[in-house]
Coordinates of C-alpha atoms in Angstrom, one line a residue:
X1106 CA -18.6 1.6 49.9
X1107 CA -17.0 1.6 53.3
X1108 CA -15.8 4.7 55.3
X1109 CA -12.9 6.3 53.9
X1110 CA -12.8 4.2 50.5
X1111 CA -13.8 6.6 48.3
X1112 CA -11.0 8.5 49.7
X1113 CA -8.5 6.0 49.2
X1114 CA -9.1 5.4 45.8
X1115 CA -8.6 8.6 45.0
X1116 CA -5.2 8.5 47.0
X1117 CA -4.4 5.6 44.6
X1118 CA -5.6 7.2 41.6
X1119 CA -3.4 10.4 42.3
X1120 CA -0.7 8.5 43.0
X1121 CA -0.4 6.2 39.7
X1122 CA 2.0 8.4 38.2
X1123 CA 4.2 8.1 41.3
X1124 CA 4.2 4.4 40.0
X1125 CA 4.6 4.8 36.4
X1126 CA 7.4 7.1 37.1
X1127 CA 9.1 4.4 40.2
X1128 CA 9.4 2.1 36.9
X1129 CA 10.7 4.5 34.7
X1130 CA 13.7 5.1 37.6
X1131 CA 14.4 1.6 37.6
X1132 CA 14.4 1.1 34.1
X1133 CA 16.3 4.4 33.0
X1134 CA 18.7 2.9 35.7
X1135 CA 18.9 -0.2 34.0
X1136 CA 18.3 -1.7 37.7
X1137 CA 17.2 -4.8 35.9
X1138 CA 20.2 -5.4 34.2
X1139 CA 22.8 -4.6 36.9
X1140 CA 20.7 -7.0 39.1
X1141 CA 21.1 -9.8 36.5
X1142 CA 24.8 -8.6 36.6
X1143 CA 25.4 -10.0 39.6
X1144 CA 24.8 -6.7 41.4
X1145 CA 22.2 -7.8 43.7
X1146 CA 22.1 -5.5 46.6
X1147 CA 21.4 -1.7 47.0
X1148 CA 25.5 -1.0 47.8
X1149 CA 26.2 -2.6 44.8
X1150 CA 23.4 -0.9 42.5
X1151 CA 24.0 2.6 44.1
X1152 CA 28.0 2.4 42.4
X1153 CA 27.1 1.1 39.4
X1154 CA 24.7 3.4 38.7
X1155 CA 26.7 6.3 40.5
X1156 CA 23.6 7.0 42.4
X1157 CA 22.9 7.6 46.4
X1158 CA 22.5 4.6 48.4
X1159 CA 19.4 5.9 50.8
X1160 CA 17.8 6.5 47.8
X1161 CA 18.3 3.7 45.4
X1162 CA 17.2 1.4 49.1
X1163 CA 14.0 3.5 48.7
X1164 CA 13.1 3.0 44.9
X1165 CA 14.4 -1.2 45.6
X1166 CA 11.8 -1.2 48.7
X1167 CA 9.1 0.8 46.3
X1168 CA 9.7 -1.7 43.3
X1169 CA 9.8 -4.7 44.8
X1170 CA 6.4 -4.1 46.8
X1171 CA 4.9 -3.2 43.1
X1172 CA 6.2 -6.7 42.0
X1173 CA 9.0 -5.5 40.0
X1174 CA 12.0 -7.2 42.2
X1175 CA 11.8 -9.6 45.1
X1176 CA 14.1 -9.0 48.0
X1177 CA 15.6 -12.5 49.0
X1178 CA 18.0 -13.3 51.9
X1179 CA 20.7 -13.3 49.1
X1180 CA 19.5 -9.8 47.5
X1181 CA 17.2 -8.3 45.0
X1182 CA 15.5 -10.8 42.4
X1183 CA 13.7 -10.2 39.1
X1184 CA 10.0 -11.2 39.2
X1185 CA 8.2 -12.0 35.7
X1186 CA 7.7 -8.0 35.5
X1187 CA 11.1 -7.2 36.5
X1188 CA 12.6 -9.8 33.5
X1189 CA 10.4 -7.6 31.0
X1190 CA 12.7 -4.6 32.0
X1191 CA 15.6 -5.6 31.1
X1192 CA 17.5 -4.4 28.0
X1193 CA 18.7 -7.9 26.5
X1194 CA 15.6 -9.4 27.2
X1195 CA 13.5 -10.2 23.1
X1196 CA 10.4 -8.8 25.3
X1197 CA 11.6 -6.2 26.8
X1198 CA 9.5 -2.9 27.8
X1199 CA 12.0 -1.0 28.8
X1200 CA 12.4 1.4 26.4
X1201 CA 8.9 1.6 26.4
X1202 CA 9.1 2.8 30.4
X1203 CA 11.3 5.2 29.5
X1204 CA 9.8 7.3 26.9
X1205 CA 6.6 6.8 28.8
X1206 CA 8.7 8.2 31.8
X1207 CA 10.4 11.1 29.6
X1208 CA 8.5 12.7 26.9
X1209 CA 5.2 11.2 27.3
X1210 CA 5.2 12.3 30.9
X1211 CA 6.0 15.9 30.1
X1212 CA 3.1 15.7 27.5
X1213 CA 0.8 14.8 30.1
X1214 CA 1.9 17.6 32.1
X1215 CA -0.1 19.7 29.2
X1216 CA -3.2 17.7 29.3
X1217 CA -5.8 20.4 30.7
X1218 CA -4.9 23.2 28.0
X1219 CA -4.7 20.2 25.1
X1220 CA -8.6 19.5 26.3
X1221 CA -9.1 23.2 26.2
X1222 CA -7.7 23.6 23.1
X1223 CA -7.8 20.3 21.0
X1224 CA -3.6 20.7 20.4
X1225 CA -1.5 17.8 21.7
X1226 CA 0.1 18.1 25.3
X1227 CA 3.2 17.0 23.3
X1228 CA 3.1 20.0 20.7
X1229 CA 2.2 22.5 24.0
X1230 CA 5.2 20.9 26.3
X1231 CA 8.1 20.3 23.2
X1232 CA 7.2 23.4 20.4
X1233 CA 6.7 20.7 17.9
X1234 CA 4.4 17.6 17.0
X1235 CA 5.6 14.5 17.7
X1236 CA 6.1 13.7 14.1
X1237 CA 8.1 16.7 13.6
X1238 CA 10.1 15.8 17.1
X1239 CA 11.0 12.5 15.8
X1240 CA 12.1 13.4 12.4
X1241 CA 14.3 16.3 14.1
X1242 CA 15.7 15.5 17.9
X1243 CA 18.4 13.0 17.0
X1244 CA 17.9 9.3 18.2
X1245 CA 14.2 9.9 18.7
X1246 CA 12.5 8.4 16.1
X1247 CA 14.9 5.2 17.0
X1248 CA 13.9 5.3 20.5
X1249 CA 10.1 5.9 20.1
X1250 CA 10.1 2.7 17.6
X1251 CA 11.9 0.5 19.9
X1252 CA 8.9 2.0 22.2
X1253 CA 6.5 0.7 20.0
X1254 CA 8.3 -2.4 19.7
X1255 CA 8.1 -3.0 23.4
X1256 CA 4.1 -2.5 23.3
X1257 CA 3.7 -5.2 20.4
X1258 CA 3.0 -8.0 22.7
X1259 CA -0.3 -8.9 20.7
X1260 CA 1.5 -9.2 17.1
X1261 CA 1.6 -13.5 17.9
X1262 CA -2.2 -13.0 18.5
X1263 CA -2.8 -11.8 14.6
X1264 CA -1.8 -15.2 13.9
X1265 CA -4.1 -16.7 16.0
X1266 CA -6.9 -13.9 14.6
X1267 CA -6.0 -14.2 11.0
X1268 CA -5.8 -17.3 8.6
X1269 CA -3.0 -16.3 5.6
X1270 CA -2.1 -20.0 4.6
X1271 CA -4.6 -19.1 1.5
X1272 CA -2.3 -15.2 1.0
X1273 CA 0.8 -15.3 -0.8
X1274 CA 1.9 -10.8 -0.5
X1275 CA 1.6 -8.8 2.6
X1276 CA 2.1 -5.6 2.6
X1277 CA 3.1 -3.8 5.7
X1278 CA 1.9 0.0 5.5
X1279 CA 3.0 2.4 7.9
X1280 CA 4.9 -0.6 9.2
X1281 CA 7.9 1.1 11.3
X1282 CA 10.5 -1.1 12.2
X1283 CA 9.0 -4.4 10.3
X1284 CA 7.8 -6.5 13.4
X1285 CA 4.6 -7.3 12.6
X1286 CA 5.3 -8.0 9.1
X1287 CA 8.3 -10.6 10.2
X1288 CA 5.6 -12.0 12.8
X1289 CA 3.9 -13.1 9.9
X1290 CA 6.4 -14.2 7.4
X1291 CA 8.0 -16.5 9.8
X1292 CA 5.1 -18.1 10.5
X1293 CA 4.0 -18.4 7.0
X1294 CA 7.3 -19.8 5.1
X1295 CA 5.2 -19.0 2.0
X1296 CA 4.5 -16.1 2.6
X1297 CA 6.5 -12.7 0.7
X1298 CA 5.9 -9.4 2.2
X1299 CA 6.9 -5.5 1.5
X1300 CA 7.0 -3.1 4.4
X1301 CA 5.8 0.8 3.2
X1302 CA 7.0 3.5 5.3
X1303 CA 8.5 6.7 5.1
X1304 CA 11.8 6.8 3.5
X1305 CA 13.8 7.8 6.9
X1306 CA 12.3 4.4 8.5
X1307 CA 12.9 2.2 6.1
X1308 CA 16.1 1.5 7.4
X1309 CA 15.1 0.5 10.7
X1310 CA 12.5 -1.8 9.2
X1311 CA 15.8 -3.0 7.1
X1312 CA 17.6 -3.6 9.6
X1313 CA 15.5 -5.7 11.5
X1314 CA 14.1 -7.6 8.9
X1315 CA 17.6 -8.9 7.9
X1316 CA 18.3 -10.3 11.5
X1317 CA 14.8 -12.2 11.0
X1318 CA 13.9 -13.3 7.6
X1319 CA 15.5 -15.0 5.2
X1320 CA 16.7 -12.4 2.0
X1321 CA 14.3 -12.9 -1.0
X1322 CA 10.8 -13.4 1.0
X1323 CA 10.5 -9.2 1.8
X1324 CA 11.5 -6.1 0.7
X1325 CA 11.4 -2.6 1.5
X1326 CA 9.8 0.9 -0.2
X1327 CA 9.7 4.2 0.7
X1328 CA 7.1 6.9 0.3
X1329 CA 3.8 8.8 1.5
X1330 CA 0.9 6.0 2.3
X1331 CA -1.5 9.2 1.8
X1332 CA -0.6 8.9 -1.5
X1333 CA 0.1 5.5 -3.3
X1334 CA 0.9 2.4 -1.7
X1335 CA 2.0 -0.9 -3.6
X1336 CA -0.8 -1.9 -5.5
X1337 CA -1.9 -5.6 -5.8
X1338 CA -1.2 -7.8 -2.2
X1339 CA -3.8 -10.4 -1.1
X1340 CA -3.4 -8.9 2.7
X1341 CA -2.6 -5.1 3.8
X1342 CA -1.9 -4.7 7.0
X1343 CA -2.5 -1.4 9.3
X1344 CA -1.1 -1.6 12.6
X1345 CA -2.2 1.4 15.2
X1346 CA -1.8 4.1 12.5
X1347 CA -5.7 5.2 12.4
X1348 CA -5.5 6.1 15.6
X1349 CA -2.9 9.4 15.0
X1350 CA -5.3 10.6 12.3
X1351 CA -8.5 12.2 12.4
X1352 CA -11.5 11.0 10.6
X1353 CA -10.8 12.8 7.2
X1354 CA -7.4 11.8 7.0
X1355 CA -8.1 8.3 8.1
X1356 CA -10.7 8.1 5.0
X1357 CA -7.6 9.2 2.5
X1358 CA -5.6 6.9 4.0
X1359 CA -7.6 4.0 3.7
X1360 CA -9.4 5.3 0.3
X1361 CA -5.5 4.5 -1.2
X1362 CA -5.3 1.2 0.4
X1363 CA -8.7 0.1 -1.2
X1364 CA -7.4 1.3 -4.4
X1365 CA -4.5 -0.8 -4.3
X1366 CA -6.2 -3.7 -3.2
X1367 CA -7.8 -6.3 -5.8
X1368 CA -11.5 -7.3 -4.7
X1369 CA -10.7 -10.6 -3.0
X1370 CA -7.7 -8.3 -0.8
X1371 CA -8.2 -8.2 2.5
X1372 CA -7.1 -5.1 5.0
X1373 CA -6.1 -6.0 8.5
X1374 CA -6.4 -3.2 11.5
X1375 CA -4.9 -3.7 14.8
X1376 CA -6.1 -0.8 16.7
X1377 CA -7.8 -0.5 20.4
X1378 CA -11.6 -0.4 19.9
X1379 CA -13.5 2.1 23.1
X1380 CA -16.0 -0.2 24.6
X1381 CA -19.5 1.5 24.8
X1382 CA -20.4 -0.2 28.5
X1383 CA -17.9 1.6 30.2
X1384 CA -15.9 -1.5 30.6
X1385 CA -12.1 -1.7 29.1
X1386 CA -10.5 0.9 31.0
X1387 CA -7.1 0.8 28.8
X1388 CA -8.5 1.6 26.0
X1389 CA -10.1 4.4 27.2
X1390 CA -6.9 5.6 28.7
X1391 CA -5.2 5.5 25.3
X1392 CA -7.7 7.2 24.0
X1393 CA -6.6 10.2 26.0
X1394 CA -3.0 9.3 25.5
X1395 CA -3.7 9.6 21.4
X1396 CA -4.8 13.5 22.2
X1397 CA -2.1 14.1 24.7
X1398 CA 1.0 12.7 22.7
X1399 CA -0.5 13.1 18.9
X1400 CA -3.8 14.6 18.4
X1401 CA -5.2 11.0 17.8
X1402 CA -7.7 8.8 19.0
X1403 CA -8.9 5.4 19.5
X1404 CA -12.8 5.2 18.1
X1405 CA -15.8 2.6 18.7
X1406 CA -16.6 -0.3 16.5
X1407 CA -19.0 2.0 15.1
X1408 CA -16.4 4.8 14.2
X1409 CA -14.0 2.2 12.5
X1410 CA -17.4 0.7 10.9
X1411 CA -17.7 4.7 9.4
X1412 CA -14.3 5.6 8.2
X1413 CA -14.1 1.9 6.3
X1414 CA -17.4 2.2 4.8
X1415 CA -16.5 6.3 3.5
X1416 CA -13.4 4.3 1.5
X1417 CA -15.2 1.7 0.1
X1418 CA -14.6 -0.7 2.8
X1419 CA -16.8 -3.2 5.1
X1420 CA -15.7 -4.2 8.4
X1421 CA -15.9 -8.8 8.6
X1422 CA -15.2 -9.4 11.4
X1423 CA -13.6 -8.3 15.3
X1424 CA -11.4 -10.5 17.4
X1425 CA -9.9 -8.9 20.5
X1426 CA -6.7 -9.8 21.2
X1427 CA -4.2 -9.2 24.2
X1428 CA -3.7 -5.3 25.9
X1429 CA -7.3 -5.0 24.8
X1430 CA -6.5 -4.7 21.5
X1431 CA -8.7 -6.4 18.3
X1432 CA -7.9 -7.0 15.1
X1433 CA -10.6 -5.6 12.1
X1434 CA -10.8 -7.7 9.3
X1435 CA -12.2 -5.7 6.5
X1436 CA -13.0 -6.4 2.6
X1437 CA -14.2 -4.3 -0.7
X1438 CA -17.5 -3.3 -0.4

């Protein structure tokens, strides 16, 4: 390595965060919006915003050399990253910047006492979990799905992953706001699915589900997945819930799934699996994230292979999909 690299990578590593929270500015700002507005030059975003010009000029100049805006002779232009931050756009991440920008960035500023202690940064920064924080603080729990729903980029690739033209019920569990599960049912005319939650998301998932599929092909139900889920689906589908649980609670979890499954069921798992060459860097970072915002963690094939096998379950098959993450196809052992 050249003179002086080492020493500016770790410039650049030090100063990610500066970057994570640039975006969060611009989208908590809405920048993205106001620029599609017609508001296309630093004057103009400054008063809409009600924010001062010098230093809405600097985060512009900042975002635009991290490929968020271009800066044309007519003004400030969204890129492809830029587009994704805006609020009206069907993929947009901004919410996602912001509660990455907000409460996930306080919880990191915990993250040497959680790894001395083993509690969440979240639960040292806030007083509470984040389950308890969502279920309390108003708006949050609304805010942290639409979070989620700005990270689901890879739902289209469980299409590609997964054949269901042979399924006829899906079952959602732990399925928030009903994404995934309308992913698949609009795909899949044939298809009828029920999304489990808890009974305070329910209505999110409602909601949602209305504006996407037809009435009569889904319905809702409320209640603890720890306990009983519906019973009887050809697919179940688990969607980046393992990874907020430890292994014993994982097993109890999936133990009730593979009771409610009949022997030709099939239980699909979208989580993020930690390569074991060193490779896959994201993955590895959420894996962090998980014990810094949750207590969680991401786990190797073999660790999924484990906590399937302890409920009765064998892992078929692996595809990796987009983000790094993969979808686990398992069966009744």
């Amino acid at each position: 390595m050249a003179h002086g690299q080492p020493a500016r990578r770790v410039v650049d590593l030090l100063t990610g965060a500066w970057q994570a929270q640039a975006l969060y500015a611009v989208a908590a700002l809405d920048l993205p919006d106001h620029i599609a507005a017609g508001h296309t030059s630093a004057a103009k975003m400054a008063a809409a915003t009600g924010s001062d010009q010098d230093g809405i000029e600097r985060l512009l100049r900042l975002a635009t050399a991290m490929g968020v805006f271009e800066d044309t002779a007519d003004g400030y232009r969204l890129t492809p990253v830029g587009e994704l931050l805006r609020s009206d756009d069907e993929r947009s991440m901004r919410d996602m910047a912001v509660i990455y920008g907000e409460e996930f960035h306080r919880a990191w500023g915990e993250v040497v006492p959680a790894l001395r202690t083993g509690t969440s940064g979240f639960a040292l920064a806030f007083g509470t979990p984040l389950r308890g924080y969502l279920e309390t603080e108003p708006g949050a729990g609304e805010k942290f799905q639409r979070a989620m729903n700005a990270g689901n980029v890879f739902f289209p690739d469980v299409l590609e992953a997964y054949d269901f033209s042979a399924c006829r019920t899906v079952v959602d569990v732990a399925g928030g706001s009903g994404t995934l599960l309308a992913t698949v049912l609009r795909e899949h005319p044939e298809l009828h699915g029920v999304l489990f939650d808890l009974p305070h998301v329910v209505p999110v998932a409602q909601e949602h589900l209305r504006s996407t599929v037809e009435t009569g092909r889904w319905r809702t139900v409320g209640g603890d997945a720890f306990q009983q889920v519906p019973a009887g689906a050809d697919v179940y589908l688990l969607s980046r819930i393992l990874q907020d649980w430890d292994d014993q609670r994982c097993v109890q979890l999936l133990s009730v799934i593979r009771e409610a499954m009949p022997d030709t069921g099939r239980l699909l798992v979208v989580e993020r699996v930690i390569p074991t060459d060193g490779s896959g860097v994201l993955a590895l970072l959420w894996d962090l994230h998980l014990l810094v915002a949750a207590g969680g963690r991401e786990r190797t094939l073999d660790g999924y292979r484990d906590v399937l096998a302890a409920a009765g379950l064998r892992l078929e098959s692996v595809t990796p999909m987009a983000l790094e993450t993969s979808l686990l196809v398992a069966s009744p052992a």
